[in-house]
């Protein structure tokens, strides 16, 4: 499987480590009233779709960047690759 | 008490070997420092790098070389650089004046130079990158036989390979074996 890195071009998946659902970027507010419930959902509940899935990959044997990869779990076709940093910034995070 | 003096030893004992016209050797006279950019510190780091080395901060996957050719600055990711130096690392680390977080990495990396006609045929067997797309004076970071490596292309048939010093022997074995396998 080839992941088209936004900065470095096409790279073999063996250079990457898979983390999982890209929703992990959205860590809940630990000061929220229902923080325990939010963190339970954040830690354990996954949609696990059969189809398009946004997921985090770490380029461990490359530039050590985190990527958000949109991959079809049925076909492994990758339709989009973004820097996780850019995704987080778009969502209003400061880094 | 005895006065003890420690002498530094190259990781591979200053290895050098010729395979026909192809030469594989350990580079022992270079230093390496990592430079991490502080958050929102691009302008300050750029100014310091310009003053110290007279180069513009390179983009990820590319490198900048000083006019005297003694220093190469490799940009690994948007906020992380490696400086490959022909001089001792101390003055460079001080010269950045805190604009980047620096660490002397010289003891963490082994550096091999591979040059000659078997260079690319040997590497393409153990490296997942298409090295034909890697132009001279550029570099990339990848794996060879599961070992992390930085490949810096110095010419059409001339590369510098940097890998972890802790597995220097295994890395040398992987490259040597591949050269032997493609040797006519």
XYZ file of N, CA and C in Angstrom:
837
model
N 0.848 -1.191 0.000
C 0.000 0.000 0.000
C 0.890 1.251 0.000
N 0.575 2.193 -0.863
C 1.370 3.410 -0.982
C 0.583 4.585 -0.395
N 1.234 5.339 0.473
C 0.616 6.535 1.038
C 1.305 7.756 0.413
N 0.498 8.596 -0.197
C 1.054 9.757 -0.890
C 1.265 10.900 0.103
N 2.428 10.952 0.687
C 2.723 11.946 1.733
C 2.641 13.366 1.151
N 1.943 14.295 1.829
C 1.776 15.645 1.261
C 3.100 16.362 1.023
N 4.131 16.078 1.823
C 5.410 16.765 1.658
C 6.437 15.939 0.902
N 6.414 14.629 1.095
C 7.517 13.796 0.609
C 7.157 12.905 -0.568
N 5.888 12.921 -0.976
C 5.499 12.112 -2.123
C 5.160 10.678 -1.735
N 5.050 9.791 -2.735
C 4.595 8.431 -2.460
C 5.565 7.641 -1.577
N 5.047 7.042 -0.521
C 5.867 6.269 0.409
C 5.199 4.943 0.712
N 6.031 3.920 0.900
C 5.514 2.597 1.223
C 4.917 2.595 2.631
N 3.815 1.869 2.805
C 3.142 1.842 4.110
C 4.039 1.264 5.200
N 5.080 0.509 4.811
C 5.968 -0.082 5.826
C 6.746 0.985 6.596
N 6.798 2.200 6.061
C 7.498 3.279 6.776
C 6.622 3.889 7.872
N 5.337 3.515 7.878
C 4.390 4.168 8.773
C 3.937 3.242 9.908
N 3.449 3.868 10.953
C 2.786 3.132 12.029
C 1.341 3.603 12.061
N 0.422 2.651 12.193
C -1.001 2.970 12.190
C -1.480 3.202 13.616
N -2.195 4.291 13.839
C -2.715 4.505 15.189
C -4.194 4.188 15.278
N -5.005 4.692 14.338
C -6.442 4.418 14.395
C -7.252 5.636 14.010
N -8.488 5.637 14.468
C -9.476 6.654 14.100
C -8.940 8.080 14.308
N -9.097 8.917 13.282
C -8.581 10.294 13.361
C -9.347 11.151 14.372
N -10.454 10.642 14.892
C -11.188 11.407 15.910
C -10.352 11.540 17.188
N -9.266 10.765 17.283
C -8.371 10.876 18.454
C -7.722 12.255 18.545
N -7.750 13.009 17.442
C -7.233 14.382 17.483
C -8.070 15.227 18.458
N -9.366 14.885 18.538
C -10.286 15.730 19.321
C -10.365 15.267 20.774
N -9.302 15.520 21.520
C -9.308 15.126 22.931
C -10.347 15.968 23.694
N -11.182 15.324 24.524
C -12.220 16.086 25.234
C -11.622 17.031 26.270
N -12.445 17.981 26.693
C -12.023 18.935 27.719
C -12.021 18.227 29.080
N -10.854 18.106 29.741
C -10.827 17.394 31.027
C -11.581 18.123 32.136
N -11.898 19.412 31.895
C -12.624 20.171 32.913
C -14.138 20.152 32.699
N -14.580 19.462 31.642
C -16.024 19.412 31.381
C -16.723 18.651 32.517
N -18.010 18.973 32.710
C -18.749 18.331 33.815
C -18.843 16.828 33.627
N -19.053 16.406 32.362
C -19.160 14.968 32.078
C -17.858 14.431 31.480
N -16.721 14.903 32.006
C -15.422 14.533 31.434
C -15.215 13.016 31.421
N -15.625 12.334 32.484
C -15.395 10.881 32.568
C -16.105 10.174 31.416
N -17.333 10.598 31.162
C -18.117 9.986 30.080
C -17.483 10.292 28.715
N -17.063 11.572 28.567
C -16.439 11.981 27.298
C -15.140 11.214 27.049
N -14.338 11.037 28.085
C -13.080 10.323 27.915
C -13.303 8.831 27.680
N -14.398 8.283 28.246
C -14.718 6.876 27.974
C -15.033 6.702 26.495
N -15.844 7.613 25.970
C -16.191 7.574 24.545
C -14.934 7.757 23.690
N -14.130 8.733 24.075
C -12.892 9.055 23.332
C -11.942 7.854 23.314
N -11.852 7.147 24.419
C -10.873 6.065 24.531
C -11.340 4.766 23.901
N -12.650 4.467 24.031
C -13.081 3.101 23.700
C -14.065 2.980 22.546
N -14.822 4.021 22.242
C -15.899 3.837 21.258
C -15.443 4.255 19.870
N -15.538 3.313 18.939
C -15.127 3.570 17.552
C -16.272 3.200 16.601
N -16.397 3.963 15.515
C -17.451 3.677 14.543
C -17.127 2.424 13.729
N -15.861 2.160 13.494
C -15.399 0.975 12.763
C -16.149 0.752 11.457
N -16.169 1.729 10.567
C -16.987 1.613 9.352
C -16.403 0.645 8.324
N -17.285 -0.006 7.575
C -16.857 -0.798 6.418
C -16.963 0.130 5.226
N -15.908 0.858 4.925
C -15.954 1.844 3.851
C -14.950 2.929 4.149
N -15.333 4.165 3.848
C -14.391 5.267 4.020
C -14.097 5.541 5.503
N -12.816 5.677 5.821
C -12.410 5.841 7.222
C -11.271 6.847 7.294
N -11.413 7.843 8.178
C -10.302 8.796 8.391
C -9.470 8.295 9.562
N -8.180 8.123 9.335
C -7.363 7.501 10.367
C -5.984 8.156 10.478
N -5.361 7.980 11.636
C -4.057 8.584 11.903
C -2.936 7.592 11.580
N -1.970 8.065 10.825
C -0.765 7.278 10.529
C 0.441 8.132 10.925
N 1.441 7.465 11.487
C 2.659 8.158 11.929
C 3.829 7.748 11.031
N 4.519 8.725 10.460
C 5.614 8.416 9.527
C 6.908 8.187 10.316
N 6.941 7.084 11.020
C 8.042 6.824 11.946
C 9.386 6.698 11.233
N 9.395 6.029 10.090
C 10.658 5.846 9.362
C 10.846 6.904 8.295
N 10.255 8.058 8.498
C 10.398 9.143 7.535
C 10.587 10.451 8.270
N 9.637 11.363 8.105
C 9.822 12.683 8.717
C 9.152 12.811 10.073
N 8.680 11.707 10.632
C 8.066 11.702 11.978
C 6.823 12.590 12.045
N 6.126 12.699 10.939
C 4.913 13.517 10.964
C 3.693 12.619 11.168
N 2.643 13.223 11.727
C 1.360 12.532 11.830
C 0.517 12.929 10.623
N -0.114 11.932 10.015
C -0.966 12.189 8.862
C -2.394 11.745 9.157
N -3.355 12.412 8.527
C -4.726 11.915 8.526
C -4.976 11.337 7.132
N -5.165 10.036 7.090
C -5.327 9.324 5.823
C -6.786 8.895 5.694
N -7.406 9.219 4.566
C -8.768 8.742 4.311
C -8.664 7.494 3.443
N -9.049 6.359 4.030
C -8.829 5.061 3.376
C -10.135 4.280 3.384
N -10.406 3.589 2.295
C -11.575 2.715 2.249
C -11.167 1.375 2.850
N -11.811 1.004 3.950
C -11.389 -0.215 4.649
C -11.752 -1.490 3.889
N -12.613 -1.368 2.864
C -12.965 -2.550 2.066
C -11.986 -2.774 0.925
N -11.464 -1.663 0.359
C -10.616 -1.784 -0.826
C -9.173 -1.330 -0.577
N -8.928 -0.676 0.559
C -7.642 -0.051 0.896
C -7.310 1.140 -0.009
N -8.264 1.564 -0.814
C -8.008 2.724 -1.675
C -7.881 3.972 -0.806
N -6.822 4.728 -1.021
C -6.606 5.957 -0.249
C -7.031 7.142 -1.096
N -7.962 7.945 -0.571
C -8.499 9.040 -1.375
C -7.951 10.397 -0.947
N -7.454 10.514 0.275
C -6.928 11.800 0.717
C -5.873 11.594 1.809
N -4.819 12.409 1.753
C -3.796 12.375 2.806
C -3.508 13.811 3.216
N -3.659 14.109 4.487
C -3.417 15.469 4.990
C -2.458 15.400 6.171
N -1.737 16.499 6.405
C -0.932 16.598 7.613
C -1.892 16.762 8.797
N -1.694 15.964 9.841
C -2.594 16.052 11.003
C -2.541 17.447 11.615
N -1.369 18.061 11.514
C -1.213 19.423 12.040
C -2.179 20.378 11.330
N -2.280 20.254 9.981
C -3.182 21.130 9.230
C -4.636 20.865 9.600
N -4.961 19.588 9.803
C -6.335 19.234 10.186
C -6.669 19.865 11.539
N -5.715 19.761 12.487
C -5.947 20.316 13.826
C -6.082 21.840 13.772
N -5.227 22.482 12.955
C -5.295 23.944 12.841
C -6.639 24.380 12.250
N -7.128 23.610 11.253
C -8.416 23.933 10.629
C -9.546 23.824 11.634
N -9.359 22.940 12.621
C -10.412 22.756 13.626
C -10.296 23.768 14.759
N -9.362 24.705 14.627
C -9.277 25.764 15.623
C -8.238 25.550 16.699
N -7.504 24.424 16.619
C -6.429 24.201 17.601
C -5.288 25.173 17.329
N -4.455 25.463 18.340
C -3.373 26.428 18.124
C -2.118 25.746 17.579
N -2.062 24.408 17.529
C -0.926 23.693 16.923
C -1.303 22.247 16.634
N 45.861 8.582 41.857
C 44.920 8.037 40.856
C 45.500 8.219 39.446
N 45.308 7.178 38.629
C 45.845 7.261 37.265
C 45.116 8.322 36.467
N 45.880 8.974 35.608
C 45.276 9.959 34.724
C 44.804 9.223 33.469
N 43.477 9.102 33.319
C 42.942 8.298 32.197
C 42.556 9.215 31.046
N 43.001 8.849 29.862
C 42.612 9.600 28.668
C 41.837 8.650 27.746
N 40.634 9.074 27.356
C 39.822 8.229 26.474
C 39.991 8.678 25.027
N 40.191 7.732 24.166
C 40.327 8.025 22.741
C 39.047 7.600 22.022
N 38.407 8.513 21.266
C 37.197 8.106 20.529
C 37.526 7.114 19.421
N 36.642 6.130 19.264
C 36.836 5.119 18.221
C 35.690 5.225 17.217
N 35.971 5.121 15.930
C 34.856 5.088 14.965
C 33.999 3.837 15.203
N 32.697 3.948 14.905
C 31.781 2.842 15.182
C 32.168 1.577 14.425
N 32.681 1.754 13.214
C 33.034 0.590 12.384
C 34.550 0.506 12.182
N 35.278 1.165 13.059
C 36.739 1.097 12.994
C 37.329 1.762 11.763
N 36.592 2.724 11.183
C 37.089 3.392 9.977
C 37.044 2.479 8.761
N 35.988 1.662 8.685
C 35.832 0.680 7.603
C 35.977 1.317 6.211
N 36.640 0.628 5.315
C 36.690 1.032 3.901
C 36.940 -0.216 3.069
N 36.154 -0.373 2.001
C 36.318 -1.579 1.176
C 35.938 -1.258 -0.270
N 36.684 -1.791 -1.193
C 36.380 -1.600 -2.615
C 35.777 -2.883 -3.176
N 34.672 -2.723 -3.900
C 34.040 -3.838 -4.615
C 34.173 -3.497 -6.093
N 35.285 -3.832 -6.697
C 35.583 -3.353 -8.045
C 35.763 -1.843 -7.983
N 34.969 -1.129 -8.822
C 35.062 0.334 -8.828
C 34.130 0.981 -7.799
N 33.398 0.166 -7.080
C 32.467 0.703 -6.079
C 33.145 0.703 -4.713
N 33.050 1.826 -4.043
C 33.741 1.962 -2.755
C 32.735 2.241 -1.643
N 32.841 1.457 -0.583
C 32.007 1.648 0.601
C 32.938 1.993 1.758
N 32.689 3.127 2.408
C 33.592 3.515 3.487
C 32.835 4.242 4.592
N 33.386 4.177 5.775
C 32.802 4.898 6.901
C 33.388 6.310 6.947
N 32.512 7.297 7.144
C 32.988 8.675 7.289
C 33.123 8.962 8.782
N 34.297 9.347 9.189
C 34.561 9.491 10.620
C 34.880 10.930 11.030
N 34.915 11.830 10.061
C 35.344 13.190 10.406
C 34.221 14.215 10.264
N 32.978 13.761 10.463
C 31.866 14.705 10.383
C 31.069 14.684 11.680
N 30.477 15.820 12.022
C 29.629 15.923 13.206
C 28.195 16.179 12.760
N 27.285 15.867 13.648
C 25.874 15.992 13.306
C 25.135 16.625 14.485
N 24.370 17.661 14.217
C 23.524 18.198 15.291
C 22.085 18.303 14.797
N 21.158 18.048 15.705
C 19.751 18.225 15.347
C 19.330 19.621 15.824
N 18.477 20.236 15.037
C 17.971 21.567 15.368
C 16.444 21.512 15.310
N 15.800 21.714 16.441
C 14.337 21.722 16.478
C 13.871 23.165 16.609
N 12.866 23.492 15.821
C 12.368 24.868 15.826
C 11.371 25.073 16.974
N 11.594 26.064 17.801
C 10.598 26.346 18.845
C 9.275 26.764 18.213
N 8.191 26.628 18.960
C 6.866 26.995 18.456
C 6.875 28.466 18.026
N 6.411 28.722 16.811
C 6.369 30.078 16.236
C 7.756 30.724 16.165
N 8.802 29.906 16.032
C 10.156 30.455 16.044
C 10.823 30.504 14.689
N 10.028 30.414 13.627
C 10.574 30.350 12.257
C 11.450 31.562 11.926
N 10.950 32.774 12.175
C 11.698 33.979 11.779
C 13.026 34.087 12.517
N 13.013 33.772 13.816
C 14.223 33.879 14.626
C 15.256 32.832 14.166
N 14.776 31.627 13.902
C 15.698 30.574 13.466
C 16.259 30.899 12.085
N 15.387 31.382 11.203
C 15.845 31.756 9.864
C 16.954 32.804 9.937
N 16.764 33.806 10.810
C 17.760 34.877 10.946
C 19.081 34.312 11.464
N 19.022 33.433 12.443
C 20.246 32.864 13.005
C 20.970 31.979 11.995
N 20.196 31.185 11.255
C 20.794 30.295 10.246
C 21.441 31.118 9.137
N 20.772 32.203 8.775
C 21.312 33.086 7.734
C 22.636 33.703 8.202
N 22.669 34.145 9.444
C 23.879 34.766 9.983
C 25.008 33.742 10.114
N 24.664 32.567 10.636
C 25.691 31.563 10.930
C 26.206 30.875 9.668
N 25.281 30.451 8.817
C 25.679 29.640 7.661
C 25.434 30.321 6.307
N 24.700 31.426 6.309
C 24.433 32.133 5.054
C 23.509 31.386 4.111
N 22.589 30.590 4.666
C 21.642 29.862 3.808
C 20.216 30.112 4.292
N 19.265 29.874 3.383
C 17.848 29.970 3.728
C 17.413 28.605 4.257
N 16.531 28.596 5.251
C 16.041 27.318 5.790
C 15.419 26.499 4.661
N 15.884 25.269 4.455
C 15.344 24.474 3.350
C 13.940 23.934 3.656
N 13.242 23.535 2.592
C 11.909 22.945 2.745
C 12.055 21.471 3.102
N 11.009 20.849 3.680
C 11.105 19.433 4.052
C 11.541 18.551 2.876
N 12.491 17.659 3.134
C 12.987 16.744 2.107
C 14.106 17.330 1.266
N 14.463 18.595 1.523
C 15.560 19.198 0.761
C 16.659 19.638 1.731
N 17.817 19.985 1.181
C 18.880 20.458 2.057
C 19.553 21.692 1.466
N 20.194 22.441 2.332
C 20.915 23.650 1.914
C 22.379 23.463 2.291
N 23.269 23.846 1.376
C 24.700 23.693 1.631
C 25.349 25.065 1.682
N 26.248 25.252 2.641
C 26.934 26.534 2.750
C 27.890 26.713 1.566
N 28.269 27.957 1.318
C 29.124 28.258 0.157
C 30.449 27.494 0.213
N 31.019 27.346 1.425
C 32.298 26.637 1.537
C 32.114 25.121 1.510
N 30.858 24.655 1.437
C 30.585 23.225 1.344
C 30.831 22.455 2.633
N 31.097 23.165 3.732
C 31.450 22.466 4.972
C 30.233 22.051 5.796
N 29.101 22.693 5.550
C 27.903 22.400 6.347
C 26.710 22.153 5.430
N 25.953 21.108 5.785
C 24.708 20.845 5.063
C 23.577 20.860 6.068
N 22.523 21.582 5.765
C 21.361 21.643 6.641
C 20.238 20.856 5.978
N 19.819 19.776 6.633
C 18.790 18.904 6.080
C 17.474 19.167 6.806
N 16.421 19.438 6.055
C 15.121 19.678 6.675
C 14.326 18.375 6.664
N 14.137 17.794 7.832
C 13.454 16.497 7.923
C 11.940 16.649 7.933
N 11.455 17.672 8.603
C 10.021 17.944 8.668
C 9.897 19.454 8.926
N 8.701 20.024 8.863
C 8.596 21.486 8.904
C 9.302 22.152 10.083
N 9.499 21.455 11.181
C 10.144 22.119 12.325
C 11.353 21.347 12.846
N 11.957 20.530 12.005
C 13.069 19.700 12.469
C 14.171 19.633 11.414
N 15.394 19.917 11.837
C 16.527 19.973 10.911
C 17.689 19.153 11.464
N 18.552 18.722 10.542
C 19.817 18.097 10.929
C 20.922 18.889 10.247
N 21.967 19.228 10.988
C 23.105 19.912 10.371
C 24.282 18.953 10.352
N 24.803 18.726 9.166
C 25.937 17.830 8.957
C 27.172 18.713 8.780
N 28.114 18.575 9.712
C 29.220 19.535 9.777
C 30.575 18.875 9.551
N 31.452 19.596 8.860
C 32.832 19.130 8.730
C 33.680 19.603 9.903
N 33.114 20.498 10.721
C 33.828 21.039 11.878
C 33.206 20.491 13.160
N 33.873 20.648 14.303
C 33.272 20.241 15.573
C 31.953 20.971 15.811
N 30.998 20.329 16.516
C 29.647 20.895 16.617
C 29.503 22.080 17.568
N 30.421 22.237 18.509
C 30.272 23.266 19.548
C 29.993 24.664 19.013
N 30.854 25.208 18.140
C 30.627 26.573 17.656
C 29.283 26.757 16.941
N 28.851 25.750 16.194
C 27.566 25.865 15.486
C 26.411 25.921 16.484
N 26.489 25.065 17.535
C 25.413 25.043 18.522
C 25.337 26.375 19.267
N 26.491 26.929 19.552
C 26.494 28.236 20.227
C 26.076 29.343 19.264
N 26.478 29.198 17.997
C 26.231 30.233 17.001
C 24.760 30.450 16.714
N 23.926 29.442 16.957
C 22.493 29.630 16.717
C 21.843 30.466 17.812
N 22.570 30.690 18.870
C 22.145 31.593 19.957
C 20.740 31.286 20.472
N 20.449 30.014 20.625
C 19.175 29.629 21.232
C 17.967 29.759 20.323
N 18.183 30.101 19.040
C 17.036 30.240 18.124
C 16.446 28.881 17.758
N 17.201 27.807 17.981
C 16.711 26.448 17.769
C 17.205 25.579 18.912
N 16.438 24.525 19.221
C 16.876 23.600 20.269
C 17.871 22.626 19.635
N 19.128 22.661 20.064
C 20.154 21.852 19.411
C 20.589 20.687 20.301
N 20.912 19.570 19.663
C 21.464 18.407 20.355
C 22.588 17.842 19.509
N 23.720 17.567 20.141
C 24.820 16.937 19.410
C 24.466 15.471 19.167
N 24.303 15.114 17.902
C 23.883 13.754 17.540
C 25.034 12.927 16.985
N 26.258 13.451 17.046
C 27.380 12.779 16.378
C 27.573 11.338 16.861
N 27.300 11.095 18.148
C 27.492 9.744 18.681
C 26.325 8.814 18.389
N 25.277 9.338 17.777
C 24.082 8.515 17.567
C 23.956 7.986 16.147
N 24.787 8.505 15.267
C 24.651 8.112 13.867
C 25.986 7.607 13.323
N 25.898 6.564 12.521
C 27.062 6.119 11.761
C 26.859 6.626 10.330
N 27.942 7.038 9.696
C 27.831 7.594 8.339
C 28.658 6.740 7.390
N 28.005 6.236 6.340
C 28.707 5.483 5.298
C 28.651 6.277 4.003
N 29.683 6.121 3.202
C 29.638 6.699 1.858
C 29.745 5.555 0.863
N 28.831 5.544 -0.095
C 28.842 4.512 -1.129
C 28.925 5.209 -2.480
N 29.954 4.883 -3.237
C 30.107 5.512 -4.547
C 30.592 4.483 -5.558
N 30.178 4.696 -6.796
C 30.603 3.799 -7.862
C 29.425 3.192 -8.596
N 29.696 2.411 -9.619
C 28.625 1.912 -10.499
C 27.620 0.983 -9.817
N 27.998 0.327 -8.706
C 27.047 -0.588 -8.055
C 26.193 0.122 -7.004
N 26.406 1.403 -6.858
C 25.714 2.170 -5.814
C 24.184 2.010 -5.902
N 23.610 2.432 -7.014
C 22.147 2.368 -7.116
C 21.617 0.937 -7.222
N 22.249 0.066 -8.045
C 21.745 -1.317 -8.092
C 21.747 -1.995 -6.722
N 22.745 -1.702 -5.897
C 22.800 -2.333 -4.571
C 21.727 -1.763 -3.649
N 21.546 -0.453 -3.696
C 20.585 0.164 -2.783
C 19.144 -0.132 -3.171
N 18.861 -0.243 -4.478
C 17.457 -0.434 -4.866
C 16.923 -1.791 -4.415
N 17.811 -2.706 -4.035
C 17.344 -4.005 -3.533
C 16.901 -3.948 -2.074
N 17.402 -2.989 -1.336
C 17.104 -2.971 0.098
C 16.378 -1.697 0.540
N 15.994 -0.872 -0.418
C 15.407 0.421 -0.077
C 14.061 0.587 -0.798
N 12.986 0.968 -0.082
C 11.667 1.076 -0.728
C 11.469 2.353 -1.551
N 12.469 3.239 -1.562
C 12.340 4.505 -2.306
C 12.911 4.330 -3.715
N 12.274 4.970 -4.686
C 12.836 4.996 -6.033
C 13.934 6.065 -6.058
N 15.180 5.603 -5.965
C 16.292 6.560 -5.843
C 16.531 7.363 -7.119
N 15.952 6.908 -8.237
C 16.095 7.690 -9.472
C 15.376 9.033 -9.358
N 14.415 9.110 -8.429
C 13.683 10.365 -8.270
C 14.370 11.291 -7.254
N 15.440 10.799 -6.644
C 16.158 11.608 -5.652
C 17.299 12.345 -6.352
N 17.151 13.664 -6.456
C 18.156 14.408 -7.214
C 19.386 14.706 -6.362
N 20.473 15.048 -7.036
C 21.733 15.354 -6.355
C 21.542 16.500 -5.363
N 22.174 16.369 -4.217
C 22.101 17.344 -3.119
C 20.771 17.318 -2.387
N 19.942 16.324 -2.655
C 18.734 16.158 -1.861
C 18.842 14.883 -1.041
N 17.938 14.739 -0.106
C 18.018 13.578 0.774
C 16.631 13.059 1.065
N 16.571 11.862 1.609
C 15.301 11.344 2.089
C 15.570 10.418 3.251
N 14.544 10.198 4.040
C 14.672 9.309 5.190
C 13.742 8.130 4.974
N 14.264 6.934 5.125
C 13.456 5.747 4.872
C 14.050 4.564 5.648
N 13.796 3.346 5.164
C 14.365 2.165 5.824
C 15.168 1.347 4.818
N 16.148 0.620 5.335
C 16.861 -0.379 4.534
C 16.972 -1.607 5.409
N 16.419 -2.731 4.939
C 16.424 -3.949 5.752
C 15.950 -3.631 7.171
N 14.828 -2.964 7.300
C 14.135 -2.588 8.533
C 14.908 -1.571 9.394
N 16.078 -1.127 8.958
C 16.838 -0.147 9.742
C 16.597 1.255 9.175
N 16.308 2.198 10.045
C 16.072 3.569 9.606
C 17.343 4.153 9.004
N 17.181 4.923 7.931
C 18.362 5.467 7.249
C 18.030 6.810 6.595
N 19.010 7.685 6.576
C 18.915 8.914 5.794
C 19.837 8.747 4.597
N 19.292 8.956 3.403
C 20.087 8.842 2.177
C 20.297 10.244 1.629
N 21.534 10.643 1.515
C 21.865 11.956 0.959
C 22.603 11.715 -0.351
N 22.007 12.199 -1.428
C 22.621 11.950 -2.736
C 23.625 13.046 -3.046
N 24.850 12.649 -3.287
C 25.911 13.628 -3.556
C 26.268 13.702 -5.027
N 25.825 12.729 -5.796
C 26.108 12.695 -7.225
C 25.335 11.543 -7.841
N 25.446 11.346 -9.159
C 24.681 10.288 -9.814
C 24.934 8.908 -9.183
N 26.178 8.621 -8.833
C 26.520 7.323 -8.243
C 27.251 7.507 -6.926
N 26.777 8.412 -6.134
C 27.495 8.742 -4.901
C 26.482 9.153 -3.832
N 26.373 8.345 -2.771
C 25.422 8.672 -1.701
C 26.100 8.580 -0.340
N 25.543 9.340 0.593
C 25.946 9.238 1.978
C 24.776 8.584 2.711
N 25.061 7.594 3.533
C 24.010 6.879 4.251
C 24.212 7.070 5.751
N 23.193 7.548 6.431
C 23.292 7.743 7.877
C 22.303 6.798 8.558
N 22.778 6.065 9.542
C 21.890 5.161 10.263
C 22.283 5.150 11.732
N 21.475 4.490 12.552
C 21.725 4.506 13.996
C 23.058 3.838 14.321
N 23.856 4.485 15.186
C 25.166 3.917 15.514
C 25.024 2.619 16.304
N 23.889 2.468 17.018
C 23.709 1.259 17.827
C 23.575 0.005 16.978
N 23.163 0.162 15.719
C 23.055 -1.006 14.834
C 23.992 -0.831 13.635
N 25.117 -0.144 13.855
C 26.035 0.160 12.754
C 26.519 -1.105 12.055
N 26.858 -2.134 12.824
C 27.371 -3.372 12.235
C 26.333 -4.044 11.349
N 25.084 -4.082 11.822
C 24.013 -4.715 11.034
C 23.757 -3.924 9.754
N 23.814 -2.607 9.880
C 23.578 -1.766 8.712
C 24.675 -1.975 7.664
N 25.916 -2.002 8.124
C 27.031 -2.237 7.205
C 26.877 -3.600 6.527
N 26.484 -4.596 7.323
C 26.298 -5.943 6.773
C 25.232 -5.933 5.672
N 24.123 -5.200 5.913
C 23.039 -5.146 4.921
C 23.537 -4.536 3.610
N 24.282 -3.439 3.716
C 24.754 -2.768 2.500
C 25.819 -3.623 1.799
N 26.740 -4.152 2.579
C 27.793 -5.011 2.004
C 27.186 -6.205 1.263
N 26.205 -6.839 1.915
C 25.578 -8.030 1.322
C 24.901 -7.679 0.008
N 24.220 -6.538 0.003
C 23.521 -6.144 -1.219
C 24.510 -5.849 -2.347
N 25.623 -5.225 -2.011
C 26.640 -4.960 -3.050
C 27.162 -6.283 -3.595
N 27.434 -7.217 -2.688
C 27.944 -8.529 -3.117
C 26.938 -9.232 -4.022
N 25.645 -9.068 -3.703
C 24.605 -9.738 -4.488
C 24.468 -9.177 -5.901
N 24.806 -7.911 -6.091
C 24.654 -7.336 -7.439
C 25.992 -7.291 -8.186
N 27.057 -7.678 -7.492
C 28.384 -7.621 -8.114
C 28.434 -8.579 -9.299
N 28.858 -8.085 -10.484
C 28.870 -8.962 -11.648
C 29.887 -10.104 -11.505
